mmCIF file of C-alpha atoms in Angstrom:
data_model
loop_
_atom_site.group_PDB
_atom_site.id
_atom_site.type_symbol
_atom_site.label_atom_id
_atom_site.label_comp_id
_atom_site.label_asym_id
_atom_site.label_seq_id
_atom_site.Cartn_x
_atom_site.Cartn_y
_atom_site.Cartn_z
ATOM 1 C CA MET A 1 -72.067 -54.831 -14.870
ATOM 2 C CA ILE A 2 -72.721 -51.040 -15.185
ATOM 3 C CA ASP A 3 -76.312 -50.447 -16.159
ATOM 4 C CA GLY A 4 -76.535 -46.693 -15.529
ATOM 5 C CA GLY A 5 -77.827 -47.047 -11.964
ATOM 6 C CA LEU A 6 -76.392 -47.754 -8.549
ATOM 7 C CA ASN A 7 -74.652 -51.208 -8.563
ATOM 8 C CA ALA A 8 -72.210 -53.393 -6.664
ATOM 9 C CA TYR A 9 -69.267 -51.515 -8.192
ATOM 10 C CA HIS A 10 -70.432 -48.314 -6.808
ATOM 11 C CA LEU A 11 -70.962 -49.768 -3.418
ATOM 12 C CA GLN A 12 -67.541 -51.233 -3.414
ATOM 13 C CA TYR A 13 -66.221 -47.791 -4.425
ATOM 14 C CA LEU A 14 -68.009 -46.272 -1.398
ATOM 15 C CA LEU A 15 -66.625 -48.912 0.871
ATOM 16 C CA PHE A 16 -63.242 -47.870 -0.521
ATOM 17 C CA GLY A 17 -63.844 -44.235 0.305
ATOM 18 C CA ALA A 18 -65.173 -45.416 3.841
ATOM 19 C CA LEU A 19 -61.894 -47.259 4.425
ATOM 20 C CA TRP A 20 -59.972 -44.004 3.495
ATOM 21 C CA THR A 21 -62.004 -41.973 5.907
ATOM 22 C CA ILE A 22 -61.182 -44.432 8.655
ATOM 23 C CA GLY A 23 -57.511 -44.341 7.682
ATOM 24 C CA LEU A 24 -57.419 -40.411 7.673
ATOM 25 C CA SER A 25 -59.207 -40.338 11.034
ATOM 26 C CA LEU A 26 -56.796 -42.707 12.595
ATOM 27 C CA ILE A 27 -53.902 -40.576 11.207
ATOM 28 C CA ALA A 28 -55.437 -37.328 12.551
ATOM 29 C CA PHE A 29 -56.235 -38.904 15.913
ATOM 30 C CA VAL A 30 -52.739 -40.514 16.435
ATOM 31 C CA GLY A 31 -50.706 -37.639 15.043
ATOM 32 C CA GLY A 32 -52.968 -35.045 16.647
ATOM 33 C CA GLY A 33 -52.922 -36.861 19.811
ATOM 34 C CA LEU A 34 -49.227 -36.857 20.150
ATOM 35 C CA ALA A 35 -48.872 -33.167 19.316
ATOM 36 C CA GLY A 36 -51.860 -32.471 21.644
ATOM 37 C CA GLY A 37 -50.390 -34.249 24.495
ATOM 38 C CA VAL A 38 -47.283 -31.915 24.091
ATOM 39 C CA ILE A 39 -49.637 -28.870 23.809
ATOM 40 C CA ALA A 40 -51.518 -30.080 27.038
ATOM 41 C CA LEU A 41 -48.249 -30.230 28.885
ATOM 42 C CA CYS A 42 -47.174 -26.866 27.559
ATOM 43 C CA ARG A 43 -50.360 -25.296 28.718
ATOM 44 C CA VAL A 44 -49.689 -26.168 32.323
ATOM 45 C CA SER A 45 -45.941 -25.374 32.141
ATOM 46 C CA PRO A 46 -44.599 -23.178 34.780
ATOM 47 C CA ILE A 47 -42.624 -21.268 32.015
ATOM 48 C CA LYS A 48 -44.956 -18.208 31.089
ATOM 49 C CA ALA A 49 -43.494 -17.891 27.509
ATOM 50 C CA VAL A 50 -44.320 -21.531 26.749
ATOM 51 C CA ARG A 51 -47.885 -21.289 28.082
ATOM 52 C CA TRP A 52 -48.562 -18.092 26.064
ATOM 53 C CA ALA A 53 -47.099 -19.662 22.882
ATOM 54 C CA THR A 54 -49.416 -22.751 23.094
ATOM 55 C CA ILE A 55 -52.263 -20.441 24.083
ATOM 56 C CA ALA A 56 -51.590 -18.511 20.856
ATOM 57 C CA TRP A 57 -51.370 -21.599 18.831
ATOM 58 C CA ILE A 58 -54.770 -22.951 20.143
ATOM 59 C CA GLN A 59 -56.474 -19.607 19.540
ATOM 60 C CA ILE A 60 -55.237 -19.325 15.945
ATOM 61 C CA ILE A 61 -56.207 -22.985 15.014
ATOM 62 C CA GLN A 62 -59.543 -23.015 16.805
ATOM 63 C CA GLY A 63 -60.424 -19.616 15.347
ATOM 64 C CA THR A 64 -59.565 -20.831 11.806
ATOM 65 C CA PRO A 65 -61.992 -23.089 9.954
ATOM 66 C CA LEU A 66 -60.639 -26.466 9.081
ATOM 67 C CA LEU A 67 -61.372 -25.782 5.356
ATOM 68 C CA VAL A 68 -59.054 -22.851 5.406
ATOM 69 C CA VAL A 69 -56.362 -25.039 7.185
ATOM 70 C CA LEU A 70 -56.804 -27.530 4.397
ATOM 71 C CA PHE A 71 -56.265 -24.948 1.684
ATOM 72 C CA LEU A 72 -53.226 -23.490 3.288
ATOM 73 C CA CYS A 73 -51.756 -26.962 3.526
ATOM 74 C CA TYR A 74 -52.474 -28.007 0.018
ATOM 75 C CA PHE A 75 -52.357 -24.865 -1.972
ATOM 76 C CA GLY A 76 -50.355 -22.655 0.209
ATOM 77 C CA LEU A 77 -47.449 -25.034 0.485
ATOM 78 C CA SER A 78 -47.546 -25.799 -3.244
ATOM 79 C CA ILE A 79 -47.231 -21.943 -3.843
ATOM 80 C CA MET A 80 -44.018 -22.082 -1.823
ATOM 81 C CA GLY A 81 -42.752 -24.831 -4.152
ATOM 82 C CA LEU A 82 -43.675 -27.816 -1.893
ATOM 83 C CA GLU A 83 -46.000 -30.121 -3.756
ATOM 84 C CA LEU A 84 -47.833 -32.368 -1.547
ATOM 85 C CA PRO A 85 -50.201 -35.383 -2.399
ATOM 86 C CA ALA A 86 -53.687 -34.819 -1.312
ATOM 87 C CA ILE A 87 -53.337 -37.621 1.448
ATOM 88 C CA VAL A 88 -50.372 -35.889 2.885
ATOM 89 C CA ALA A 89 -51.797 -32.401 2.832
ATOM 90 C CA ALA A 90 -55.115 -33.585 4.442
ATOM 91 C CA SER A 91 -53.293 -35.607 7.033
ATOM 92 C CA ILE A 92 -51.195 -32.525 8.000
ATOM 93 C CA ALA A 93 -54.155 -30.262 8.166
ATOM 94 C CA MET A 94 -56.150 -32.793 10.251
ATOM 95 C CA ILE A 95 -53.237 -33.250 12.674
ATOM 96 C CA VAL A 96 -52.791 -29.581 13.108
ATOM 97 C CA TYR A 97 -56.696 -29.269 13.793
ATOM 98 C CA VAL A 98 -56.976 -32.134 16.152
ATOM 99 C CA SER A 99 -53.774 -31.145 18.080
ATOM 100 C CA ALA A 100 -55.252 -27.782 19.180
ATOM 101 C CA TYR A 101 -58.570 -29.340 20.312
ATOM 102 C CA LEU A 102 -57.177 -32.397 21.961
ATOM 103 C CA GLY A 103 -54.478 -30.349 23.561
ATOM 104 C CA GLU A 104 -57.144 -28.110 25.206
ATOM 105 C CA ILE A 105 -59.399 -30.868 26.104
ATOM 106 C CA TRP A 106 -56.603 -32.679 27.930
ATOM 107 C CA ARG A 107 -55.349 -29.461 29.502
ATOM 108 C CA GLY A 108 -58.700 -29.124 31.325
ATOM 109 C CA CYS A 109 -58.459 -32.807 32.397
ATOM 110 C CA ILE A 110 -55.158 -32.204 33.821
ATOM 111 C CA GLU A 111 -56.193 -29.158 35.695
ATOM 112 C CA SER A 112 -59.310 -30.853 36.949
ATOM 113 C CA VAL A 113 -57.276 -33.163 39.130
ATOM 114 C CA PRO A 114 -57.890 -31.993 42.655
ATOM 115 C CA ARG A 115 -55.175 -29.545 43.847
ATOM 116 C CA THR A 116 -54.851 -31.628 47.042
ATOM 117 C CA GLN A 117 -53.210 -34.254 44.750
ATOM 118 C CA TRP A 118 -50.767 -31.780 43.460
ATOM 119 C CA GLU A 119 -49.896 -30.600 46.906
ATOM 120 C CA ALA A 120 -49.484 -34.021 48.330
ATOM 121 C CA ALA A 121 -47.166 -35.060 45.630
ATOM 122 C CA GLU A 122 -45.143 -31.968 46.197
ATOM 123 C CA CYS A 123 -45.052 -32.645 50.058
ATOM 124 C CA LEU A 124 -43.428 -36.066 49.095
ATOM 125 C CA ALA A 125 -40.645 -34.152 47.465
ATOM 126 C CA LEU A 126 -41.418 -35.492 44.070
ATOM 127 C CA SER A 127 -39.987 -33.579 41.170
ATOM 128 C CA ARG A 128 -42.429 -31.840 38.700
ATOM 129 C CA THR A 129 -41.962 -34.714 36.201
ATOM 130 C CA GLN A 130 -42.605 -37.289 38.784
ATOM 131 C CA ARG A 131 -45.652 -35.552 40.077
ATOM 132 C CA MET A 132 -47.043 -35.442 36.566
ATOM 133 C CA ARG A 133 -45.952 -39.081 35.665
ATOM 134 C CA LEU A 134 -46.922 -40.839 38.851
ATOM 135 C CA VAL A 135 -49.782 -38.756 40.317
ATOM 136 C CA VAL A 136 -51.435 -36.255 37.967
ATOM 137 C CA LEU A 137 -51.528 -37.811 34.482
ATOM 138 C CA PRO A 138 -52.878 -41.248 35.499
ATOM 139 C CA GLN A 139 -55.910 -39.546 36.941
ATOM 140 C CA ALA A 140 -56.156 -37.140 34.074
ATOM 141 C CA VAL A 141 -56.251 -40.103 31.726
ATOM 142 C CA ARG A 142 -59.251 -41.488 33.330
ATOM 143 C CA ILE A 143 -61.050 -38.222 33.222
ATOM 144 C CA ALA A 144 -60.010 -37.488 29.730
ATOM 145 C CA THR A 145 -61.184 -40.857 28.137
ATOM 146 C CA PRO A 146 -64.933 -39.951 27.650
ATOM 147 C CA PRO A 147 -64.375 -36.521 26.082
ATOM 148 C CA THR A 148 -61.615 -37.846 23.866
ATOM 149 C CA VAL A 149 -63.712 -40.666 22.473
ATOM 150 C CA GLY A 150 -66.606 -38.218 21.889
ATOM 151 C CA PHE A 151 -64.184 -35.958 20.024
ATOM 152 C CA MET A 152 -63.276 -38.991 17.797
ATOM 153 C CA VAL A 153 -66.776 -38.448 16.188
ATOM 154 C CA GLN A 154 -65.954 -35.051 15.196
ATOM 155 C CA ILE A 155 -62.613 -36.166 13.672
ATOM 156 C CA VAL A 156 -64.488 -38.685 11.455
ATOM 157 C CA LYS A 157 -67.180 -36.237 10.268
ATOM 158 C CA ASN A 158 -64.524 -33.537 9.654
ATOM 159 C CA THR A 159 -62.523 -35.821 7.213
ATOM 160 C CA SER A 160 -65.200 -35.059 4.661
ATOM 161 C CA LEU A 161 -63.679 -31.674 4.123
ATOM 162 C CA ALA A 162 -60.574 -33.417 2.764
ATOM 163 C CA SER A 163 -62.671 -33.964 -0.565
ATOM 164 C CA ILE A 164 -61.971 -30.344 -1.307
ATOM 165 C CA VAL A 165 -58.307 -30.996 -2.094
ATOM 166 C CA GLY A 166 -59.051 -34.042 -4.107
ATOM 167 C CA PHE A 167 -58.583 -36.686 -1.388
ATOM 168 C CA ILE A 168 -60.992 -39.568 -2.183
ATOM 169 C CA GLU A 169 -62.707 -40.368 1.042
ATOM 170 C CA LEU A 170 -66.238 -41.351 1.597
ATOM 171 C CA VAL A 171 -67.854 -37.918 0.479
ATOM 172 C CA ARG A 172 -65.521 -37.615 -2.474
ATOM 173 C CA ALA A 173 -66.270 -41.238 -3.544
ATOM 174 C CA GLY A 174 -70.026 -40.298 -3.297
ATOM 175 C CA GLN A 175 -69.514 -37.219 -5.367
ATOM 176 C CA LEU A 176 -67.688 -39.144 -8.184
ATOM 177 C CA ILE A 177 -70.446 -41.777 -8.060
ATOM 178 C CA ASN A 178 -73.212 -39.334 -8.244
ATOM 179 C CA ASN A 179 -71.433 -37.479 -11.214
ATOM 180 C CA SER A 180 -71.766 -40.772 -13.156
ATOM 181 C CA ILE A 181 -75.264 -41.967 -12.230
ATOM 182 C CA PHE A 182 -77.079 -38.693 -11.169
ATOM 183 C CA GLN A 183 -78.981 -40.211 -8.236
ATOM 184 C CA PRO A 184 -77.902 -37.741 -5.447
ATOM 185 C CA PHE A 185 -80.778 -38.726 -2.947
ATOM 186 C CA THR A 186 -79.643 -42.494 -3.056
ATOM 187 C CA VAL A 187 -75.958 -41.778 -3.015
ATOM 188 C CA TYR A 188 -76.047 -39.238 -0.294
ATOM 189 C CA LEU A 189 -78.420 -41.346 1.796
ATOM 190 C CA LEU A 190 -75.989 -44.172 1.570
ATOM 191 C CA ILE A 191 -73.155 -41.795 2.756
ATOM 192 C CA ALA A 192 -75.193 -40.752 5.595
ATOM 193 C CA ILE A 193 -75.904 -44.317 6.648
ATOM 194 C CA VAL A 194 -72.169 -45.299 6.551
ATOM 195 C CA TYR A 195 -71.239 -42.062 8.662
ATOM 196 C CA PHE A 196 -74.004 -43.124 11.118
ATOM 197 C CA ALA A 197 -72.460 -46.709 11.097
ATOM 198 C CA MET A 198 -69.105 -45.323 11.882
ATOM 199 C CA CYS A 199 -69.918 -42.541 14.371
ATOM 200 C CA TYR A 200 -72.861 -44.031 16.391
ATOM 201 C CA PRO A 201 -70.809 -46.773 18.124
ATOM 202 C CA LEU A 202 -68.282 -44.117 19.227
ATOM 203 C CA SER A 203 -71.031 -42.034 20.643
ATOM 204 C CA VAL A 204 -72.568 -44.839 22.570
ATOM 205 C CA TRP A 205 -68.979 -45.815 23.777
ATOM 206 C CA SER A 206 -68.411 -42.048 25.032
ATOM 207 C CA ARG A 207 -71.638 -42.033 26.884
ATOM 208 C CA LYS A 208 -70.927 -45.371 28.592
ATOM 209 C CA LEU A 209 -67.480 -44.153 29.525
ATOM 210 C CA GLU A 210 -68.935 -40.892 30.994
ATOM 211 C CA GLN A 211 -71.640 -42.836 32.927
ATOM 212 C CA ARG A 212 -69.000 -45.216 34.292
ATOM 213 C CA GLN A 213 -66.799 -42.339 35.368
ATOM 214 C CA GLN A 214 -69.743 -40.554 37.182
ATOM 215 C CA PHE A 215 -70.662 -43.926 38.871
ATOM 216 C CA GLY A 216 -67.123 -44.328 39.897
ATOM 217 C CA ASN A 217 -66.841 -40.796 41.342
ATOM 218 C CA ARG A 218 -70.025 -41.481 43.480
ATOM 219 C CA GLY A 219 -68.862 -44.867 44.602
ATOM 220 C CA THR A 220 -65.156 -44.146 45.377
ATOM 221 C CA ALA A 221 -63.212 -41.422 47.078
ATOM 222 C CA THR A 222 -60.766 -39.393 45.170
ATOM 223 C CA PRO A 223 -57.507 -41.297 44.560
ATOM 224 C CA SER A 224 -54.857 -40.046 47.047
ATOM 225 C CA VAL A 225 -51.091 -40.093 47.004
ATOM 226 C CA THR A 226 -49.672 -42.708 49.411
ATOM 227 C CA THR A 227 -46.133 -43.548 50.373
ATOM 228 C CA ALA A 228 -44.910 -47.075 50.270
#
């Protein structure tokens, strides 16, 4: 029963917004991860034109606020005659944003694999594709896991900007509730608590993965290429 203050219905609506926040975060991570993987491989491509094209993409996206990317995807495409629902426009904007950052993160992880590993694989007469698939990428994935998990926190928090195009995620749900009960301190405190509950486990997981990797680097030698 609605009595003019915060009630169970409002809490349920906030939970609904939190679920959409998680959903948009997963869409952004999966879509952006697939695109970011391609960008990372293009960044280390032996073809100069491909490298420069991906560098330009990364610099443009990283130099543009996510809010502007959201506006371009939602309002810009509609001006061109392509009307998109808020969820689709927000998903496209988040995927574009995440692809640039994950692509650069993973590029750094690929290039951090010791050059001796690249050279040893080349000495075994492996093709470039085989070198990447069998030698470089398995080691790069282990290096990339902690920063990737840490970046997931940024993805979750940045979904709050999707409210600007009318997508009802956690922040937008809180705004609608506050417009009806006018209790901003209580509403936004609850929003902060929910964001903390979603982001803190990811932060802890990222730190544990980083510590485990550092311990593994001290306790074991660098993986080497061996022949069967």
